[in-house]
Coordinates of C-alpha atoms in Angstrom, one line a residue:
Y863 CA -47.3 2.3 62.0
Q864 CA -49.9 3.8 59.7
R865 CA -53.2 4.3 61.5
R866 CA -55.3 4.8 58.3
V867 CA -57.2 2.1 56.5
R868 CA -55.3 1.2 53.3
E869 CA -56.0 -0.9 50.3
V870 CA -53.9 -3.9 50.4
P871 CA -51.0 -3.9 47.9
T872 CA -50.7 -7.2 45.9
P873 CA -47.6 -8.6 47.8
M874 CA -49.1 -7.8 51.2
L875 CA -52.5 -9.4 50.1
N876 CA -50.8 -12.6 48.8
K877 CA -48.9 -12.7 52.3
V878 CA -52.2 -12.1 54.2
L879 CA -54.0 -14.8 52.4
V880 CA -51.2 -17.3 52.6
A881 CA -51.0 -16.7 56.2
L882 CA -54.8 -17.2 56.6
R883 CA -54.7 -20.5 54.9
Q884 CA -51.6 -22.0 56.5
S885 CA -53.5 -25.1 57.2
A886 CA -53.4 -25.9 53.7
F887 CA -49.6 -25.8 53.6
R888 CA -47.6 -24.8 56.6
A889 CA -44.4 -23.3 55.6
P890 CA -41.4 -24.6 57.6
R891 CA -40.4 -22.2 60.2
G892 CA -37.6 -23.7 62.3
Q893 CA -39.2 -26.0 65.0
T894 CA -42.4 -24.1 65.0
R895 CA -46.0 -25.2 63.9
S896 CA -49.2 -23.6 64.8
L897 CA -51.8 -25.6 66.8
N898 CA -55.1 -25.9 65.1
I899 CA -58.4 -26.6 66.9
H900 CA -61.9 -27.5 65.9
E901 CA -64.6 -24.9 65.3
F902 CA -66.6 -25.9 68.4
Q903 CA -63.5 -25.5 70.6
S904 CA -63.0 -22.0 69.1
V905 CA -66.5 -21.2 69.8
E906 CA -66.1 -22.0 73.5
L907 CA -62.9 -20.0 73.8
M908 CA -64.7 -17.0 72.2
R909 CA -67.6 -17.4 74.5
G910 CA -65.3 -17.3 77.5
H911 CA -63.9 -14.0 76.2
G912 CA -67.3 -12.3 75.9
V913 CA -67.6 -12.8 72.1
Y914 CA -71.3 -13.4 70.9
V915 CA -71.6 -16.9 69.4
P916 CA -74.4 -19.2 68.6
S917 CA -75.4 -21.9 71.2
G918 CA -74.8 -25.5 70.1
A919 CA -73.7 -29.0 71.2
T920 CA -71.4 -31.7 70.1
A921 CA -71.9 -35.3 69.1
S922 CA -69.7 -38.2 68.1
T923 CA -72.4 -40.8 67.3
V924 CA -75.6 -40.7 65.4
K925 CA -77.6 -41.4 68.5
G926 CA -75.9 -38.4 70.2
A927 CA -76.5 -36.1 67.3
V928 CA -80.2 -36.9 67.3
K929 CA -80.4 -36.3 71.1
A930 CA -78.6 -32.9 70.7
A931 CA -80.7 -31.9 67.8
T932 CA -83.8 -32.6 69.6
K933 CA -83.0 -30.2 72.4
I934 CA -81.9 -27.5 70.0
M935 CA -84.9 -27.8 67.8
S936 CA -87.4 -27.5 70.8
N937 CA -85.7 -24.6 72.3
D938 CA -88.2 -21.6 72.7
N939 CA -85.6 -19.3 70.9
N940 CA -85.8 -21.4 67.9
P941 CA -89.3 -21.0 66.6
D942 CA -88.5 -22.7 63.2
G943 CA -87.3 -25.8 64.8
K944 CA -84.2 -26.2 62.7
V945 CA -80.6 -27.2 63.4
V946 CA -77.4 -26.7 61.5
V947 CA -75.2 -29.9 61.5
K948 CA -71.5 -29.1 60.9
A949 CA -68.8 -31.7 60.3
Q950 CA -65.7 -30.9 62.4
I951 CA -62.2 -31.3 60.8
H952 CA -59.1 -29.2 60.7
A953 CA -59.7 -27.5 57.4
G954 CA -61.7 -24.6 55.8
G955 CA -64.1 -24.8 53.0
R956 CA -66.2 -27.5 54.6
G957 CA -69.5 -26.1 53.4
L958 CA -68.3 -26.6 49.7
G959 CA -66.5 -29.9 50.5
K960 CA -67.6 -33.5 49.7
M961 CA -68.0 -36.6 51.7
V962 CA -65.7 -39.6 50.9
L963 CA -67.3 -42.7 52.2
Q964 CA -64.7 -45.0 53.6
D965 CA -66.6 -48.3 53.3
A966 CA -68.0 -48.7 49.9
G967 CA -69.7 -51.9 50.7
K968 CA -71.5 -50.5 53.7
W969 CA -72.7 -47.5 51.9
T970 CA -73.6 -49.0 48.7
G971 CA -76.5 -47.2 47.1
L972 CA -76.6 -44.4 49.6
E973 CA -76.4 -40.8 48.7
V974 CA -72.9 -39.2 48.8
L975 CA -73.4 -35.8 50.5
D976 CA -72.0 -32.6 49.0
G977 CA -70.7 -30.4 51.8
G978 CA -70.1 -30.8 55.5
V979 CA -72.5 -28.2 56.7
H980 CA -76.4 -28.9 56.5
M981 CA -79.4 -27.2 57.6
C982 CA -81.7 -29.8 58.8
E983 CA -85.6 -29.2 59.3
D984 CA -86.5 -32.4 61.2
I985 CA -84.8 -35.3 63.3
E986 CA -85.0 -37.6 60.2
R987 CA -82.8 -35.3 58.2
V988 CA -80.5 -35.0 61.2
E989 CA -80.1 -38.8 61.5
Y990 CA -79.7 -39.1 57.7
V991 CA -76.9 -36.4 57.6
A992 CA -75.2 -37.8 60.6
T993 CA -75.1 -41.4 59.3
R994 CA -73.3 -40.3 56.1
V995 CA -70.9 -37.9 57.8
L996 CA -69.6 -39.5 61.0
G997 CA -66.8 -42.0 60.3
N998 CA -66.3 -40.8 56.8
N999 CA -63.8 -38.4 55.3
L1000 CA -64.6 -34.7 54.2
A1001 CA -62.5 -33.4 51.3
T1002 CA -62.2 -29.7 50.8
K1003 CA -59.8 -27.5 48.9
Q1004 CA -57.5 -27.6 51.9
T1005 CA -57.4 -31.3 52.5
G1006 CA -56.7 -32.9 49.2
P1007 CA -58.9 -35.5 47.5
E1008 CA -58.4 -37.9 50.3
G1009 CA -60.1 -35.7 52.8
K1010 CA -59.9 -35.8 56.7
R1011 CA -62.0 -38.2 58.9
V1012 CA -65.0 -36.7 60.6
E1013 CA -65.3 -37.9 64.3
T1014 CA -67.4 -35.1 65.7
L1015 CA -70.5 -33.0 64.6
F1016 CA -71.2 -29.5 65.8
L1017 CA -74.9 -28.9 66.0
V1018 CA -75.8 -25.3 66.2
E1019 CA -78.9 -23.2 66.6
P1020 CA -79.6 -21.3 63.4
I1021 CA -79.4 -17.6 63.6
D1022 CA -82.4 -15.7 62.2
G1023 CA -82.7 -12.1 60.9
I1024 CA -79.1 -11.9 59.5
K1025 CA -78.8 -8.5 57.7
K1026 CA -75.2 -8.6 56.6
E1027 CA -72.3 -11.2 56.4
M1028 CA -68.7 -9.9 56.8
Y1029 CA -65.2 -11.3 57.0
F1030 CA -62.7 -10.4 59.9
A1031 CA -59.4 -11.9 61.0
I1032 CA -56.4 -11.0 63.2
L1033 CA -53.1 -12.4 62.3
L1034 CA -49.3 -11.8 62.8
D1035 CA -47.9 -9.8 60.0
R1036 CA -44.1 -9.9 59.2
A1037 CA -44.1 -6.5 57.4
T1038 CA -45.3 -4.5 60.5
Q1039 CA -43.9 -7.0 62.9
G1040 CA -47.2 -7.2 65.0
P1041 CA -50.8 -8.0 64.7
M1042 CA -52.9 -7.1 61.8
L1043 CA -56.7 -6.6 61.5
V1044 CA -58.1 -7.8 58.2
G1045 CA -61.6 -7.2 57.3
S1046 CA -64.0 -7.2 54.3
P1047 CA -67.7 -6.4 53.9
M1048 CA -67.8 -9.4 51.6
G1049 CA -68.2 -12.1 54.1
G1050 CA -69.7 -15.7 54.0
M1051 CA -67.5 -16.6 51.0
N1052 CA -64.0 -17.6 49.9
I1053 CA -61.8 -14.7 51.0
E1054 CA -59.2 -15.6 48.3
D1055 CA -61.9 -15.0 45.7
V1056 CA -62.7 -11.7 47.1
A1057 CA -59.1 -10.9 47.0
A1058 CA -58.9 -11.8 43.4
T1059 CA -61.9 -10.1 42.1
Q1060 CA -62.4 -7.2 44.5
P1061 CA -59.2 -6.4 46.3
D1062 CA -60.5 -2.9 47.2
Q1063 CA -63.1 -4.7 49.5
I1064 CA -60.3 -5.9 51.8
F1065 CA -59.1 -3.5 54.6
T1066 CA -56.2 -3.8 57.1
E1067 CA -55.3 -2.1 60.4
P1068 CA -51.8 -2.7 61.8
I1069 CA -51.6 -2.8 65.5
N1070 CA -48.7 -1.5 67.5
I1071 CA -48.2 -4.3 70.0
L1072 CA -47.0 -1.6 72.6
D1073 CA -49.9 0.7 72.2
G1074 CA -52.5 -2.0 71.8
I1075 CA -55.8 -1.6 70.0
T1076 CA -57.5 1.6 70.2
D1077 CA -61.2 2.8 69.9
E1078 CA -60.2 4.6 66.6
I1079 CA -58.9 1.4 65.0
V1080 CA -61.9 -0.8 65.8
E1081 CA -64.5 1.9 65.1
R1082 CA -62.8 2.4 61.7
M1083 CA -62.8 -1.3 61.0
A1084 CA -66.4 -1.6 62.1
K1085 CA -67.4 1.1 59.8
N1086 CA -65.4 -0.4 56.8
L1087 CA -66.8 -3.9 57.5
G1088 CA -70.3 -2.4 56.7
F1089 CA -72.0 -2.3 60.1
S1090 CA -75.0 -0.1 60.3
E1091 CA -74.5 3.1 62.2
A1092 CA -76.5 1.8 65.1
A1093 CA -74.6 -1.5 65.3
Q1094 CA -71.1 -0.1 64.9
P1095 CA -70.4 0.7 68.7
G1096 CA -71.3 -2.9 69.7
A1097 CA -69.4 -4.2 66.7
A1098 CA -66.2 -2.3 67.8
Q1099 CA -66.4 -3.7 71.2
Q1100 CA -66.8 -7.3 69.7
L1101 CA -63.6 -6.7 67.7
K1102 CA -61.8 -5.5 70.9
K1103 CA -62.8 -8.8 72.7
L1104 CA -61.5 -10.9 69.8
Y1105 CA -58.2 -9.0 70.0
E1106 CA -58.0 -9.8 73.8
L1107 CA -58.7 -13.5 72.9
F1108 CA -55.8 -13.2 70.3
L1109 CA -53.4 -11.9 73.1
D1110 CA -54.6 -14.0 76.1
T1111 CA -54.2 -17.4 74.1
D1112 CA -51.0 -16.5 72.2
A1113 CA -52.9 -16.9 69.0
T1114 CA -51.3 -16.7 65.5
Q1115 CA -54.6 -16.4 63.7
V1116 CA -58.3 -15.6 64.6
E1117 CA -60.4 -15.9 61.6
I1118 CA -64.2 -15.2 61.6
N1119 CA -66.1 -16.0 58.5
P1120 CA -68.9 -14.9 58.6
L1121 CA -69.1 -12.1 61.2
I1122 CA -72.8 -11.0 61.0
E1123 CA -75.2 -8.2 62.0
N1124 CA -78.5 -9.4 62.8
D1125 CA -82.0 -7.5 62.8
K1126 CA -81.4 -6.6 66.3
E1127 CA -78.2 -4.6 65.3
Q1128 CA -76.0 -7.2 67.1
C1129 CA -72.6 -8.4 66.1
M1130 CA -72.1 -12.1 66.3
C1131 CA -69.5 -14.7 65.1
L1132 CA -70.9 -17.7 63.3
D1133 CA -67.9 -19.5 62.3
A1134 CA -64.3 -19.4 63.6
K1135 CA -60.8 -20.7 62.8
L1136 CA -58.1 -20.3 65.5
N1137 CA -54.3 -21.1 65.3
F1138 CA -51.9 -20.8 68.3
D1139 CA -48.1 -20.4 68.7
D1140 CA -46.2 -23.6 69.6
N1141 CA -43.8 -21.5 71.5
A1142 CA -46.3 -20.6 74.0
A1143 CA -47.4 -24.2 74.7
Y1144 CA -45.8 -24.1 78.1
R1145 CA -48.2 -21.3 79.3
Q1146 CA -51.2 -22.2 77.4
Q1147 CA -51.9 -25.6 78.8
Q1148 CA -55.7 -25.2 78.6
V1149 CA -55.4 -24.3 74.9
W1150 CA -53.0 -27.1 74.1
G1151 CA -55.2 -29.6 75.9
L1152 CA -57.6 -29.1 73.0
R1153 CA -55.1 -30.6 70.3
D1154 CA -56.7 -33.4 68.3
K1155 CA -53.8 -35.4 67.0
S1156 CA -56.1 -37.6 64.9
Q1157 CA -56.5 -34.5 62.6
E1158 CA -52.7 -34.2 62.0
D1159 CA -50.5 -36.1 59.8
P1160 CA -49.3 -39.1 62.0
R1161 CA -45.7 -38.7 60.7
E1162 CA -45.5 -35.1 61.8
V1163 CA -46.9 -36.1 65.2
A1164 CA -44.3 -38.7 65.6
A1165 CA -41.6 -36.3 64.4
S1166 CA -42.6 -33.6 67.0
E1167 CA -41.9 -36.2 69.8
F1168 CA -38.3 -36.2 68.8
D1169 CA -37.9 -32.5 68.1
I1170 CA -37.7 -33.2 64.2
N1171 CA -39.3 -30.7 62.2
Y1172 CA -41.1 -32.6 59.5
I1173 CA -43.8 -31.8 56.9
G1174 CA -45.2 -34.4 54.6
L1175 CA -45.5 -33.5 50.9
D1176 CA -46.6 -35.4 47.8
G1177 CA -43.3 -36.2 45.9
D1178 CA -41.3 -39.4 46.0
I1179 CA -37.7 -38.1 46.9
A1180 CA -37.3 -37.9 50.7
C1181 CA -35.1 -35.4 52.3
M1182 CA -33.0 -35.5 55.4
V1183 CA -31.2 -32.3 56.1
N1184 CA -29.8 -30.3 59.0
G1185 CA -31.0 -26.6 59.0
A1186 CA -34.2 -25.2 57.6
G1187 CA -32.6 -23.0 55.1
L1188 CA -30.5 -25.9 53.7
A1189 CA -33.7 -28.1 53.8
M1190 CA -35.6 -25.6 51.5
A1191 CA -32.5 -25.2 49.1
T1192 CA -32.4 -29.0 48.9
M1193 CA -36.2 -29.2 48.0
D1194 CA -35.7 -26.4 45.4
I1195 CA -32.9 -28.0 43.7
I1196 CA -34.7 -31.3 43.5
K1197 CA -37.5 -29.5 41.8
L1198 CA -35.0 -27.8 39.6
K1199 CA -33.7 -31.3 38.5
G1200 CA -37.2 -32.5 37.7
G1201 CA -38.1 -34.4 40.8
E1202 CA -40.7 -33.8 43.5
P1203 CA -39.7 -33.8 47.2
A1204 CA -41.7 -36.1 49.6
N1205 CA -41.1 -34.1 52.6
F1206 CA -39.3 -31.3 54.5
L1207 CA -37.2 -32.6 57.3
D1208 CA -34.9 -30.6 59.4
L1209 CA -32.9 -32.6 62.0
G1210 CA -31.8 -29.4 63.6
G1211 CA -28.3 -28.8 65.1
G1212 CA -28.5 -31.1 68.1
A1213 CA -29.6 -34.3 66.5
S1214 CA -28.4 -37.6 68.1
E1215 CA -28.2 -41.0 66.6
R1216 CA -31.5 -41.8 68.0
T1217 CA -33.0 -38.7 66.2
V1218 CA -31.5 -39.9 62.9
T1219 CA -33.0 -43.3 63.4
E1220 CA -36.4 -42.0 64.2
A1221 CA -36.3 -39.7 61.2
F1222 CA -35.6 -42.8 58.9
K1223 CA -38.5 -44.6 60.5
I1224 CA -40.8 -41.8 59.6
I1225 CA -39.3 -41.5 55.9
N1226 CA -39.6 -45.3 55.6
S1227 CA -43.3 -45.3 56.6
D1228 CA -44.0 -43.3 53.5
P1229 CA -44.9 -45.7 50.6
K1230 CA -44.4 -43.0 47.9
V1231 CA -40.7 -42.6 48.7
N1232 CA -38.4 -44.1 45.9
A1233 CA -35.1 -42.5 47.0
I1234 CA -33.7 -40.6 50.1
L1235 CA -31.4 -37.7 49.7
I1236 CA -29.3 -36.9 52.8
N1237 CA -27.6 -33.4 52.7
I1238 CA -25.6 -32.7 55.8
F1239 CA -23.4 -29.7 56.4
G1240 CA -21.4 -30.5 59.5
G1241 CA -21.3 -27.2 61.5
I1242 CA -22.9 -27.7 64.8
M1243 CA -24.0 -31.2 63.6
R1244 CA -21.1 -33.5 63.0
C1245 CA -21.0 -35.7 59.9
D1246 CA -19.8 -38.8 61.8
V1247 CA -22.9 -38.6 64.1
I1248 CA -25.1 -38.5 61.0
A1249 CA -23.2 -41.2 59.4
A1250 CA -23.5 -43.4 62.5
G1251 CA -27.2 -42.7 62.7
V1252 CA -27.6 -43.7 59.0
V1253 CA -25.9 -47.0 59.5
N1254 CA -27.8 -47.8 62.7
A1255 CA -31.1 -46.8 61.2
A1256 CA -30.6 -49.1 58.3
K1257 CA -30.1 -52.0 60.5
A1258 CA -32.8 -51.1 63.0
V1259 CA -35.5 -50.2 60.3
G1260 CA -34.5 -52.7 57.6
L1261 CA -34.2 -49.8 55.3
D1262 CA -33.9 -50.8 51.7
K1263 CA -34.6 -47.6 49.9
P1264 CA -31.7 -46.1 48.0
L1265 CA -29.8 -43.4 49.7
I1266 CA -28.0 -40.5 48.0
I1267 CA -25.5 -39.0 50.5
R1268 CA -23.8 -35.7 50.5
L1269 CA -21.6 -34.9 53.6
E1270 CA -19.6 -31.7 54.1
G1271 CA -18.1 -30.2 57.1
T1272 CA -16.9 -31.3 60.6
N1273 CA -15.6 -34.8 60.8
V1274 CA -16.6 -35.5 57.1
K1275 CA -13.7 -38.0 56.6
E1276 CA -14.8 -40.1 59.5
G1277 CA -18.4 -39.9 58.3
K1278 CA -17.8 -41.1 54.9
R1279 CA -15.5 -44.0 56.3
L1280 CA -18.4 -45.3 58.5
I1281 CA -20.8 -45.3 55.6
D1282 CA -18.2 -46.8 53.2
E1283 CA -17.6 -49.7 55.7
A1284 CA -21.2 -50.3 56.4
Q1285 CA -22.6 -53.7 55.2
G1286 CA -25.8 -53.9 53.2
L1287 CA -26.3 -50.0 52.9
H1288 CA -27.8 -49.1 49.7
A1289 CA -26.0 -45.8 49.2
V1290 CA -24.3 -43.8 46.5
A1291 CA -22.1 -40.7 47.3
A1292 CA -22.6 -37.2 45.8
T1293 CA -19.7 -34.7 45.3
D1294 CA -22.0 -31.7 45.9
L1295 CA -25.6 -30.8 46.1
D1296 CA -26.2 -30.4 42.5
D1297 CA -24.9 -33.9 41.9
A1298 CA -26.9 -35.4 44.8
A1299 CA -30.2 -33.8 43.4
M1300 CA -29.4 -35.1 39.9
K1301 CA -28.7 -38.7 41.2
A1302 CA -31.7 -38.7 43.5
V1303 CA -34.1 -37.6 40.6
Q1304 CA -32.7 -40.2 38.3
I1305 CA -32.9 -43.2 40.8
A1306 CA -36.3 -42.2 41.8
K1307 CA -37.5 -42.4 38.1
I1308 CA -35.8 -45.7 37.8
Q1309 CA -37.7 -47.0 40.8
A1310 CA -41.0 -45.4 39.6
M1311 CA -40.8 -47.0 36.2
A1312 CA -40.2 -50.5 37.8
Q1313 CA -43.1 -50.0 39.9
E1314 CA -45.5 -49.1 36.9
V1315 CA -44.7 -52.7 35.5
N1316 CA -44.8 -54.3 38.7
F1317 CA -41.3 -55.4 38.5
P1318 CA -39.7 -56.1 41.9
L1319 CA -36.6 -53.9 41.4
K1320 CA -34.0 -53.8 44.2
V1321 CA -31.4 -51.1 43.6
S1322 CA -28.0 -51.9 45.0
F1323 CA -24.9 -49.5 45.2
E1324 CA -21.4 -50.5 45.9
I1325 CA -19.7 -47.1 45.1
P1326 CA -17.2 -46.1 47.7
M1327 CA -17.9 -42.9 49.6

């Protein structure tokens, strides 16, 4: 491990930024996903580890927001009597987002707020903001145009005397196979923009997991972040406490933006984004108790209950595959043939008929899906088990979406026989993956064209497997 600060090479920089923004698109990694929690929950975890954070309170109703704001604004430590109202969703870029009103009739004639973070100078403004934020969706660069529903507000006491805003994060780095400190003196802004325009302003420090974090490392990072000489010792200790939090909670990411120095030469975290390793759920009961499933894709939540690795995408060709690598290859070849995958779905090697049935239920619940490509290599997973699951799922779910099936491997003949003899199954065989992808793309196009003219097309196949 190199112990010196180094400018981030472009490949490393791209990897760092992708990792930091994994909530925008979580790349499939076996059965692993990273738990995401709200900002107010992150603040409490940091406070419990001795990290300096602002005081605040949460509210889930307009009345509760007014009550919390009244207390904060009358605090002796808040001479200006202001409060920051922050929408809580699992996404970054909230300050630059836009509210999406969910009931157009209810909100007719009312202002649509820009951003999910608002400085309020009086109770009237708090009530005004809370009314237009709670129960509506906040759209940011990481959520898509539909946004995510805001059920909670975090009301925070403003911090006066901010001298400097910085960016700091701890994440897991594949290249060094350990934790990586990432920092920039350009805080309070989009870190991707900094990377694109001023890559020399991003500094990294790899940590040897066996040696741990050292005084030399945190002191160097504090200096490169731009803390004043008087503030550097205290900042270094705060960076250590953040690293302790990272280890103690089995985090995969601790991102602070901004990390600030105030006029009292103190280091403080004003905003935080934390993610945690699913594999540590069994020993992190407190952390996993913070999970908010309402902020997650309900299809992904349902899939996780049956050990199905599912990630919803925006295309119209659903995939059902066994093995993460094969699933990625299937998605790639769909793209190559001119189509768009609707999901990543890995059944794993131990899938049962019930698992396959539940997978079909999840796929069938996606209204965008026009075709389903099943690509199974029967090694650990037998082709006849998959085939039985396909047949039973079609009966149980009432599946009427066209299937393109490619089976190879263990018990492939028995699997093809089961599907061939099934009644009412809308399926077509594929000789190989290339053939399967081509057929899936063409069938999906036919379905899409019929939908464009509101033609009730029902595709039926009678091609023997």
